[in-house]
Amino acid sequence: MKKLIAGNWKMNGSLAANEALLREIAAGLSAQPACAIAVCVPAPYLAQVQALVAGMPAVALGAQDVSSHASGAFTGELSASMLREFGCRYVIVGHSERRQYHGETDTLVADKAKAALAAGVTPIVCVGETLAEREAGQTEQVVKRQLAAVIHTNGHCISEIVVAYEPVWAIGTGKTATPEEAQAVHAVLRTQLKAATDQAARVKILYGGSMNAANASSLLAQADIDGGLIGGASLKAPDFLKIIAAAPV
Ligand code: PEP
């Protein structure tokens, strides 16, 4: 399976910075990269980045959140069909920053994944434990609970999602799970997917949490790590390009 390297720009960027970043990425990309690539950008920049990546066939567009509702009186929210209209192939749902700062529950995240799938946008469903949960030996229980909600709500469509295992303690902290720690959790998630669908082998499970140019190749070499969700390092073209180059075929 082709690996997927997806950048999560979070709440960063400007018209000028986005253009400069994407031009630098375009200039450094090989004609046919070995992996699939995406950039998940802040909503106001979707149209700008849609136009910029139109000239970069290897790079898909993604958003960072979506409403669980299809339309209506939900001020401030964005529907999956709106994202689709702006060419989004992916949308991140359930990022730990949404769960933590916006109180998103497992059920809401599952409903968001469903709304995305219904509009033809692939949800990148984030799961991951906090440091306290890891130290309490609850990692497996937490990620399984988070993924179970998405499986329950999405039934046979579950093979259409992308999962991102993002230990909360590793996001933006410079602390990365070791390749073995990450692989162990990815294997748990793969087993859970296998119990839900006979298509589990084609579900991409990304690792996210301080992945960078130095640690990408050892993480991406693990059997069940099918790519990366990259925050900080996706904002620096040379780093993002090195992570892309580290993805094995
Ligand atoms: C993220 O926000 O999804 C992420 C993995 O961030 P970082 O790479 O900066 O840890």
PDB file of C-alpha atoms and ligand atoms in Angstrom:
ATOM      1  CA  MET A   1       0.000   0.000   0.000  1.00  0.00           C
ATOM      2  CA  LYS A   2       1.256   3.499  -0.848  1.00  0.00           C
ATOM      3  CA  LYS A   3       2.111   5.471   2.280  1.00  0.00           C
ATOM      4  CA  LEU A   4       0.314   8.768   2.920  1.00  0.00           C
ATOM      5  CA  ILE A   5       2.176  11.793   4.235  1.00  0.00           C
ATOM      6  CA  ALA A   6      -0.337  14.431   5.311  1.00  0.00           C
ATOM      7  CA  GLY A   7       0.561  17.853   6.642  1.00  0.00           C
ATOM      8  CA  ASN A   8      -1.614  19.443   9.305  1.00  0.00           C
ATOM      9  CA  TRP A   9      -0.940  23.147   9.122  1.00  0.00           C
ATOM     10  CA  LYS A  10      -3.147  23.789  12.174  1.00  0.00           C
ATOM     11  CA  MET A  11      -3.901  27.524  12.655  1.00  0.00           C
ATOM     12  CA  ASN A  12      -0.839  28.698  10.790  1.00  0.00           C
ATOM     13  CA  GLY A  13      -0.242  30.414   7.495  1.00  0.00           C
ATOM     14  CA  SER A  14      -1.077  33.483   5.474  1.00  0.00           C
ATOM     15  CA  LEU A  15      -1.749  33.991   1.779  1.00  0.00           C
ATOM     16  CA  ALA A  16       1.900  34.830   1.220  1.00  0.00           C
ATOM     17  CA  ALA A  17       3.341  32.112   3.465  1.00  0.00           C
ATOM     18  CA  ASN A  18       1.102  29.402   1.986  1.00  0.00           C
ATOM     19  CA  GLU A  19       2.115  30.263  -1.527  1.00  0.00           C
ATOM     20  CA  ALA A  20       5.810  30.338  -0.649  1.00  0.00           C
ATOM     21  CA  LEU A  21       5.573  27.005   1.208  1.00  0.00           C
ATOM     22  CA  LEU A  22       3.738  25.222  -1.596  1.00  0.00           C
ATOM     23  CA  ARG A  23       6.033  26.631  -4.267  1.00  0.00           C
ATOM     24  CA  GLU A  24       9.027  25.353  -2.339  1.00  0.00           C
ATOM     25  CA  ILE A  25       7.408  21.938  -1.906  1.00  0.00           C
ATOM     26  CA  ALA A  26       6.524  21.813  -5.625  1.00  0.00           C
ATOM     27  CA  ALA A  27      10.089  22.668  -6.565  1.00  0.00           C
ATOM     28  CA  GLY A  28      11.503  19.925  -4.339  1.00  0.00           C
ATOM     29  CA  LEU A  29       9.082  17.112  -5.167  1.00  0.00           C
ATOM     30  CA  SER A  30      10.156  14.392  -7.530  1.00  0.00           C
ATOM     31  CA  ALA A  31       7.910  13.933 -10.579  1.00  0.00           C
ATOM     32  CA  GLN A  32       6.333  10.779  -9.132  1.00  0.00           C
ATOM     33  CA  PRO A  33       6.759  10.603  -5.370  1.00  0.00           C
ATOM     34  CA  ALA A  34       6.586   7.109  -3.874  1.00  0.00           C
ATOM     35  CA  CYS A  35       3.889   8.143  -1.424  1.00  0.00           C
ATOM     36  CA  ALA A  36       0.576   9.962  -1.505  1.00  0.00           C
ATOM     37  CA  ILE A  37       0.767  13.513  -0.124  1.00  0.00           C
ATOM     38  CA  ALA A  38      -1.826  15.852   1.353  1.00  0.00           C
ATOM     39  CA  VAL A  39      -1.934  19.232   3.049  1.00  0.00           C
ATOM     40  CA  CYS A  40      -4.734  19.957   5.537  1.00  0.00           C
ATOM     41  CA  VAL A  41      -5.067  23.711   5.635  1.00  0.00           C
ATOM     42  CA  PRO A  42      -7.099  26.282   7.577  1.00  0.00           C
ATOM     43  CA  ALA A  43     -10.555  26.717   6.020  1.00  0.00           C
ATOM     44  CA  PRO A  44     -10.125  30.306   4.766  1.00  0.00           C
ATOM     45  CA  TYR A  45      -7.248  29.136   2.593  1.00  0.00           C
ATOM     46  CA  LEU A  46      -9.007  26.209   0.932  1.00  0.00           C
ATOM     47  CA  ALA A  47      -9.692  28.111  -2.299  1.00  0.00           C
ATOM     48  CA  GLN A  48      -6.154  29.476  -2.460  1.00  0.00           C
ATOM     49  CA  VAL A  49      -4.549  26.108  -1.824  1.00  0.00           C
ATOM     50  CA  GLN A  50      -6.989  24.329  -4.144  1.00  0.00           C
ATOM     51  CA  ALA A  51      -5.712  26.604  -6.931  1.00  0.00           C
ATOM     52  CA  LEU A  52      -2.071  26.126  -5.959  1.00  0.00           C
ATOM     53  CA  VAL A  53      -2.218  22.308  -5.739  1.00  0.00           C
ATOM     54  CA  ALA A  54      -4.066  22.159  -9.069  1.00  0.00           C
ATOM     55  CA  GLY A  55      -0.583  22.375 -10.528  1.00  0.00           C
ATOM     56  CA  MET A  56       0.781  19.697  -8.163  1.00  0.00           C
ATOM     57  CA  PRO A  57      -0.887  16.409  -9.152  1.00  0.00           C
ATOM     58  CA  ALA A  58       0.814  14.482  -6.333  1.00  0.00           C
ATOM     59  CA  VAL A  59      -0.589  16.729  -3.606  1.00  0.00           C
ATOM     60  CA  ALA A  60      -4.177  16.394  -2.359  1.00  0.00           C
ATOM     61  CA  LEU A  61      -6.065  18.996  -0.371  1.00  0.00           C
ATOM     62  CA  GLY A  62      -7.517  18.426   3.074  1.00  0.00           C
ATOM     63  CA  ALA A  63      -9.359  20.353   5.772  1.00  0.00           C
ATOM     64  CA  GLN A  64      -8.894  20.189   9.531  1.00  0.00           C
ATOM     65  CA  ASP A  65     -12.448  19.743  10.786  1.00  0.00           C
ATOM     66  CA  VAL A  66     -16.007  19.287   9.523  1.00  0.00           C
ATOM     67  CA  SER A  67     -19.508  19.550  10.920  1.00  0.00           C
ATOM     68  CA  SER A  68     -21.433  16.391  11.688  1.00  0.00           C
ATOM     69  CA  HIS A  69     -24.464  18.106  10.094  1.00  0.00           C
ATOM     70  CA  ALA A  70     -25.148  18.324   6.374  1.00  0.00           C
ATOM     71  CA  SER A  71     -26.438  21.944   6.412  1.00  0.00           C
ATOM     72  CA  GLY A  72     -28.522  24.353   8.427  1.00  0.00           C
ATOM     73  CA  ALA A  73     -28.386  26.647  11.441  1.00  0.00           C
ATOM     74  CA  PHE A  74     -24.901  25.790  12.701  1.00  0.00           C
ATOM     75  CA  THR A  75     -23.123  29.131  12.744  1.00  0.00           C
ATOM     76  CA  GLY A  76     -19.418  28.870  12.188  1.00  0.00           C
ATOM     77  CA  GLU A  77     -19.436  25.272  11.010  1.00  0.00           C
ATOM     78  CA  LEU A  78     -18.402  23.875   7.638  1.00  0.00           C
ATOM     79  CA  SER A  79     -20.196  21.012   5.944  1.00  0.00           C
ATOM     80  CA  ALA A  80     -18.491  18.143   4.213  1.00  0.00           C
ATOM     81  CA  SER A  81     -20.159  19.046   0.922  1.00  0.00           C
ATOM     82  CA  MET A  82     -18.633  22.538   1.169  1.00  0.00           C
ATOM     83  CA  LEU A  83     -15.216  20.975   1.672  1.00  0.00           C
ATOM     84  CA  ARG A  84     -15.874  18.721  -1.299  1.00  0.00           C
ATOM     85  CA  GLU A  85     -16.766  21.744  -3.447  1.00  0.00           C
ATOM     86  CA  PHE A  86     -13.336  23.165  -2.721  1.00  0.00           C
ATOM     87  CA  GLY A  87     -11.659  19.957  -3.821  1.00  0.00           C
ATOM     88  CA  CYS A  88     -10.946  18.452  -0.412  1.00  0.00           C
ATOM     89  CA  ARG A  89     -10.006  14.804  -0.614  1.00  0.00           C
ATOM     90  CA  TYR A  90      -9.417  14.527   3.143  1.00  0.00           C
ATOM     91  CA  VAL A  91     -10.600  16.039   6.386  1.00  0.00           C
ATOM     92  CA  ILE A  92      -9.044  15.505   9.806  1.00  0.00           C
ATOM     93  CA  VAL A  93     -11.611  14.589  12.466  1.00  0.00           C
ATOM     94  CA  GLY A  94     -11.118  14.121  16.183  1.00  0.00           C
ATOM     95  CA  HIS A  95      -7.707  15.743  16.403  1.00  0.00           C
ATOM     96  CA  SER A  96      -6.711  15.798  20.054  1.00  0.00           C
ATOM     97  CA  GLU A  97      -6.746  19.604  19.986  1.00  0.00           C
ATOM     98  CA  ARG A  98     -10.438  19.444  18.992  1.00  0.00           C
ATOM     99  CA  ARG A  99     -11.154  16.814  21.631  1.00  0.00           C
ATOM    100  CA  GLN A 100      -9.273  18.786  24.293  1.00  0.00           C
ATOM    101  CA  TYR A 101     -10.184  22.400  23.552  1.00  0.00           C
ATOM    102  CA  HIS A 102     -13.612  21.919  21.988  1.00  0.00           C
ATOM    103  CA  GLY A 103     -14.922  19.023  24.049  1.00  0.00           C
ATOM    104  CA  GLU A 104     -15.378  16.715  21.072  1.00  0.00           C
ATOM    105  CA  THR A 105     -16.630  13.317  22.179  1.00  0.00           C
ATOM    106  CA  ASP A 106     -16.061   9.929  20.567  1.00  0.00           C
ATOM    107  CA  THR A 107     -19.659  10.006  19.314  1.00  0.00           C
ATOM    108  CA  LEU A 108     -19.306  13.436  17.730  1.00  0.00           C
ATOM    109  CA  VAL A 109     -16.051  12.397  16.055  1.00  0.00           C
ATOM    110  CA  ALA A 110     -17.779   9.283  14.696  1.00  0.00           C
ATOM    111  CA  ASP A 111     -20.642  11.419  13.350  1.00  0.00           C
ATOM    112  CA  LYS A 112     -18.158  13.784  11.711  1.00  0.00           C
ATOM    113  CA  ALA A 113     -16.466  10.831  10.018  1.00  0.00           C
ATOM    114  CA  LYS A 114     -19.880   9.699   8.771  1.00  0.00           C
ATOM    115  CA  ALA A 115     -20.713  13.157   7.399  1.00  0.00           C
ATOM    116  CA  ALA A 116     -17.386  13.290   5.581  1.00  0.00           C
ATOM    117  CA  LEU A 117     -17.840   9.840   4.046  1.00  0.00           C
ATOM    118  CA  ALA A 118     -21.360  10.722   2.921  1.00  0.00           C
ATOM    119  CA  ALA A 119     -19.945  13.657   0.952  1.00  0.00           C
ATOM    120  CA  GLY A 120     -17.104  11.672  -0.557  1.00  0.00           C
ATOM    121  CA  VAL A 121     -14.396  13.176   1.646  1.00  0.00           C
ATOM    122  CA  THR A 122     -12.034  10.752   3.394  1.00  0.00           C
ATOM    123  CA  PRO A 123     -11.925  11.358   7.144  1.00  0.00           C
ATOM    124  CA  ILE A 124      -8.531  11.090   8.820  1.00  0.00           C
ATOM    125  CA  VAL A 125      -9.752   9.929  12.222  1.00  0.00           C
ATOM    126  CA  CYS A 126      -7.319  10.778  15.023  1.00  0.00           C
ATOM    127  CA  VAL A 127      -7.043   8.614  18.120  1.00  0.00           C
ATOM    128  CA  GLY A 128      -4.509   8.741  20.909  1.00  0.00           C
ATOM    129  CA  GLU A 129      -3.914   8.627  24.611  1.00  0.00           C
ATOM    130  CA  THR A 130      -2.769  11.357  26.968  1.00  0.00           C
ATOM    131  CA  LEU A 131       0.401  10.995  29.023  1.00  0.00           C
ATOM    132  CA  ALA A 132      -1.645  10.230  32.139  1.00  0.00           C
ATOM    133  CA  GLU A 133      -3.529   7.506  30.275  1.00  0.00           C
ATOM    134  CA  ARG A 134      -0.302   5.969  28.976  1.00  0.00           C
ATOM    135  CA  GLU A 135       1.247   6.034  32.438  1.00  0.00           C
ATOM    136  CA  ALA A 136      -1.874   4.378  33.831  1.00  0.00           C
ATOM    137  CA  GLY A 137      -1.491   1.577  31.284  1.00  0.00           C
ATOM    138  CA  GLN A 138      -4.670   2.615  29.466  1.00  0.00           C
ATOM    139  CA  THR A 139      -3.302   3.285  25.987  1.00  0.00           C
ATOM    140  CA  GLU A 140      -4.894   0.289  24.312  1.00  0.00           C
ATOM    141  CA  GLN A 141      -8.229   0.770  26.045  1.00  0.00           C
ATOM    142  CA  VAL A 142      -8.391   4.465  25.071  1.00  0.00           C
ATOM    143  CA  VAL A 143      -7.536   4.107  21.390  1.00  0.00           C
ATOM    144  CA  LYS A 144      -9.840   1.101  21.035  1.00  0.00           C
ATOM    145  CA  ARG A 145     -12.708   3.025  22.611  1.00  0.00           C
ATOM    146  CA  GLN A 146     -12.122   5.978  20.275  1.00  0.00           C
ATOM    147  CA  LEU A 147     -11.967   3.787  17.167  1.00  0.00           C
ATOM    148  CA  ALA A 148     -14.885   1.603  18.290  1.00  0.00           C
ATOM    149  CA  ALA A 149     -17.215   4.601  18.182  1.00  0.00           C
ATOM    150  CA  VAL A 150     -16.219   5.295  14.583  1.00  0.00           C
ATOM    151  CA  ILE A 151     -16.627   1.637  13.611  1.00  0.00           C
ATOM    152  CA  HIS A 152     -20.025   1.466  15.300  1.00  0.00           C
ATOM    153  CA  THR A 153     -21.343   4.536  13.481  1.00  0.00           C
ATOM    154  CA  ASN A 154     -19.844   3.830  10.092  1.00  0.00           C
ATOM    155  CA  GLY A 155     -20.453   0.108   9.620  1.00  0.00           C
ATOM    156  CA  HIS A 156     -19.138  -1.338   6.400  1.00  0.00           C
ATOM    157  CA  CYS A 157     -17.854   2.122   5.276  1.00  0.00           C
ATOM    158  CA  ILE A 158     -15.107   1.796   7.866  1.00  0.00           C
ATOM    159  CA  SER A 159     -12.663   0.542   5.238  1.00  0.00           C
ATOM    160  CA  GLU A 160     -12.906   3.989   3.578  1.00  0.00           C
ATOM    161  CA  ILE A 161     -11.408   5.916   6.492  1.00  0.00           C
ATOM    162  CA  VAL A 162      -7.824   6.769   7.336  1.00  0.00           C
ATOM    163  CA  VAL A 163      -6.823   6.392  10.991  1.00  0.00           C
ATOM    164  CA  ALA A 164      -4.119   8.502  12.614  1.00  0.00           C
ATOM    165  CA  TYR A 165      -2.605   7.282  15.862  1.00  0.00           C
ATOM    166  CA  GLU A 166      -1.441  10.438  17.608  1.00  0.00           C
ATOM    167  CA  PRO A 167      -0.311  10.013  21.204  1.00  0.00           C
ATOM    168  CA  VAL A 168      -1.305  13.330  22.757  1.00  0.00           C
ATOM    169  CA  TRP A 169       1.956  13.526  24.709  1.00  0.00           C
ATOM    170  CA  ALA A 170       3.901  13.445  21.430  1.00  0.00           C
ATOM    171  CA  ILE A 171       2.035  16.191  19.581  1.00  0.00           C
ATOM    172  CA  GLY A 172       4.052  19.354  19.231  1.00  0.00           C
ATOM    173  CA  THR A 173       6.274  18.352  22.140  1.00  0.00           C
ATOM    174  CA  GLY A 174       9.304  17.000  20.306  1.00  0.00           C
ATOM    175  CA  LYS A 175       8.743  13.677  22.113  1.00  0.00           C
ATOM    176  CA  THR A 176       8.038  10.899  19.654  1.00  0.00           C
ATOM    177  CA  ALA A 177       6.774   7.422  20.336  1.00  0.00           C
ATOM    178  CA  THR A 178       9.560   4.978  19.530  1.00  0.00           C
ATOM    179  CA  PRO A 179       8.938   3.003  16.342  1.00  0.00           C
ATOM    180  CA  GLU A 180       8.238  -0.051  18.519  1.00  0.00           C
ATOM    181  CA  GLU A 181       5.789   1.814  20.783  1.00  0.00           C
ATOM    182  CA  ALA A 182       3.969   3.209  17.765  1.00  0.00           C
ATOM    183  CA  GLN A 183       3.911  -0.127  15.928  1.00  0.00           C
ATOM    184  CA  ALA A 184       2.450  -1.859  18.983  1.00  0.00           C
ATOM    185  CA  VAL A 185      -0.518   0.510  19.019  1.00  0.00           C
ATOM    186  CA  HIS A 186      -0.918   0.379  15.239  1.00  0.00           C
ATOM    187  CA  ALA A 187      -1.084  -3.416  15.460  1.00  0.00           C
ATOM    188  CA  VAL A 188      -3.863  -3.142  18.051  1.00  0.00           C
ATOM    189  CA  LEU A 189      -5.788  -0.790  15.756  1.00  0.00           C
ATOM    190  CA  ARG A 190      -5.255  -3.074  12.743  1.00  0.00           C
ATOM    191  CA  THR A 191      -6.598  -6.044  14.711  1.00  0.00           C
ATOM    192  CA  GLN A 192      -9.632  -4.010  15.716  1.00  0.00           C
ATOM    193  CA  LEU A 193     -10.240  -3.021  12.085  1.00  0.00           C
ATOM    194  CA  LYS A 194      -9.852  -6.654  10.990  1.00  0.00           C
ATOM    195  CA  ALA A 195     -12.637  -7.638  13.327  1.00  0.00           C
ATOM    196  CA  ALA A 196     -14.836  -4.979  11.701  1.00  0.00           C
ATOM    197  CA  THR A 197     -14.064  -5.434   8.005  1.00  0.00           C
ATOM    198  CA  ASP A 198     -12.343  -7.894   5.717  1.00  0.00           C
ATOM    199  CA  GLN A 199     -10.832  -4.826   4.012  1.00  0.00           C
ATOM    200  CA  ALA A 200      -8.746  -3.827   7.051  1.00  0.00           C
ATOM    201  CA  ALA A 201      -5.469  -4.344   5.225  1.00  0.00           C
ATOM    202  CA  ARG A 202      -6.234  -1.397   2.962  1.00  0.00           C
ATOM    203  CA  VAL A 203      -7.050   1.056   5.768  1.00  0.00           C
ATOM    204  CA  LYS A 204      -4.131   3.430   6.169  1.00  0.00           C
ATOM    205  CA  ILE A 205      -3.043   3.916   9.773  1.00  0.00           C
ATOM    206  CA  LEU A 206      -0.850   7.013  10.054  1.00  0.00           C
ATOM    207  CA  TYR A 207       1.414   7.918  12.951  1.00  0.00           C
ATOM    208  CA  GLY A 208       1.426  11.506  14.184  1.00  0.00           C
ATOM    209  CA  GLY A 209       3.353  13.171  16.984  1.00  0.00           C
ATOM    210  CA  SER A 210       6.581  15.055  16.370  1.00  0.00           C
ATOM    211  CA  MET A 211       7.414  13.084  13.253  1.00  0.00           C
ATOM    212  CA  ASN A 212      10.324  14.832  11.604  1.00  0.00           C
ATOM    213  CA  ALA A 213      13.054  14.428   9.028  1.00  0.00           C
ATOM    214  CA  ALA A 214      15.253  12.525  11.483  1.00  0.00           C
ATOM    215  CA  ASN A 215      12.783   9.970  12.833  1.00  0.00           C
ATOM    216  CA  ALA A 216      10.474   9.487   9.831  1.00  0.00           C
ATOM    217  CA  SER A 217      12.254   6.595   8.164  1.00  0.00           C
ATOM    218  CA  SER A 218      12.364   4.375  11.257  1.00  0.00           C
ATOM    219  CA  LEU A 219       8.690   5.047  12.019  1.00  0.00           C
ATOM    220  CA  LEU A 220       7.602   4.548   8.408  1.00  0.00           C
ATOM    221  CA  ALA A 221       9.507   1.247   8.228  1.00  0.00           C
ATOM    222  CA  GLN A 222       7.130  -0.369  10.733  1.00  0.00           C
ATOM    223  CA  ALA A 223       4.728  -2.960   9.354  1.00  0.00           C
ATOM    224  CA  ASP A 224       1.513  -1.224  10.362  1.00  0.00           C
ATOM    225  CA  ILE A 225       2.589   2.413   9.966  1.00  0.00           C
ATOM    226  CA  ASP A 226       1.161   3.473   6.634  1.00  0.00           C
ATOM    227  CA  GLY A 227       2.206   7.092   6.708  1.00  0.00           C
ATOM    228  CA  GLY A 228       2.370  10.172   8.866  1.00  0.00           C
ATOM    229  CA  LEU A 229       0.234  13.076   9.992  1.00  0.00           C
ATOM    230  CA  ILE A 230       2.732  15.871  10.345  1.00  0.00           C
ATOM    231  CA  GLY A 231       2.164  19.113  12.250  1.00  0.00           C
ATOM    232  CA  GLY A 232       5.140  21.385  12.843  1.00  0.00           C
ATOM    233  CA  ALA A 233       7.432  19.808  10.279  1.00  0.00           C
ATOM    234  CA  SER A 234       4.842  20.246   7.516  1.00  0.00           C
ATOM    235  CA  LEU A 235       5.299  24.015   7.731  1.00  0.00           C
ATOM    236  CA  LYS A 236       8.947  23.811   6.690  1.00  0.00           C
ATOM    237  CA  ALA A 237       9.307  22.701   3.082  1.00  0.00           C
ATOM    238  CA  PRO A 238      12.766  21.087   3.479  1.00  0.00           C
ATOM    239  CA  ASP A 239      11.556  19.017   6.469  1.00  0.00           C
ATOM    240  CA  PHE A 240       8.285  18.014   4.832  1.00  0.00           C
ATOM    241  CA  LEU A 241      10.162  17.020   1.660  1.00  0.00           C
ATOM    242  CA  LYS A 242      12.601  14.898   3.699  1.00  0.00           C
ATOM    243  CA  ILE A 243       9.692  13.078   5.381  1.00  0.00           C
ATOM    244  CA  ILE A 244       8.129  12.454   1.958  1.00  0.00           C
ATOM    245  CA  ALA A 245      11.452  11.133   0.687  1.00  0.00           C
ATOM    246  CA  ALA A 246      11.738   8.843   3.725  1.00  0.00           C
ATOM    247  CA  ALA A 247       8.503   7.021   2.882  1.00  0.00           C
ATOM    248  CA  PRO A 248       9.337   3.598   1.512  1.00  0.00           C
ATOM    249  CA  VAL A 249       7.537   2.407  -1.606  1.00  0.00           C
TER     250      VAL A 249
HETATM  251  C1  PEP B   1      -0.514  17.031  14.644  1.00  0.00           C
HETATM  252  O1  PEP B   1      -0.907  18.121  15.023  1.00  0.00           O
HETATM  253  O2  PEP B   1      -1.313  16.269  14.065  1.00  0.00           O
HETATM  254  C2  PEP B   1       0.883  16.678  14.878  1.00  0.00           C
HETATM  255  C3  PEP B   1       1.252  15.432  14.728  1.00  0.00           C
HETATM  256  O3  PEP B   1       1.706  17.701  15.263  1.00  0.00           O
HETATM  257  P1  PEP B   1       3.305  17.634  15.424  1.00  0.00           P
HETATM  258  O4  PEP B   1       3.850  16.907  14.221  1.00  0.00           O
HETATM  259  O5  PEP B   1       3.732  19.067  15.466  1.00  0.00           O
HETATM  260  O6  PEP B   1       3.582  16.902  16.679  1.00  0.00           O
END
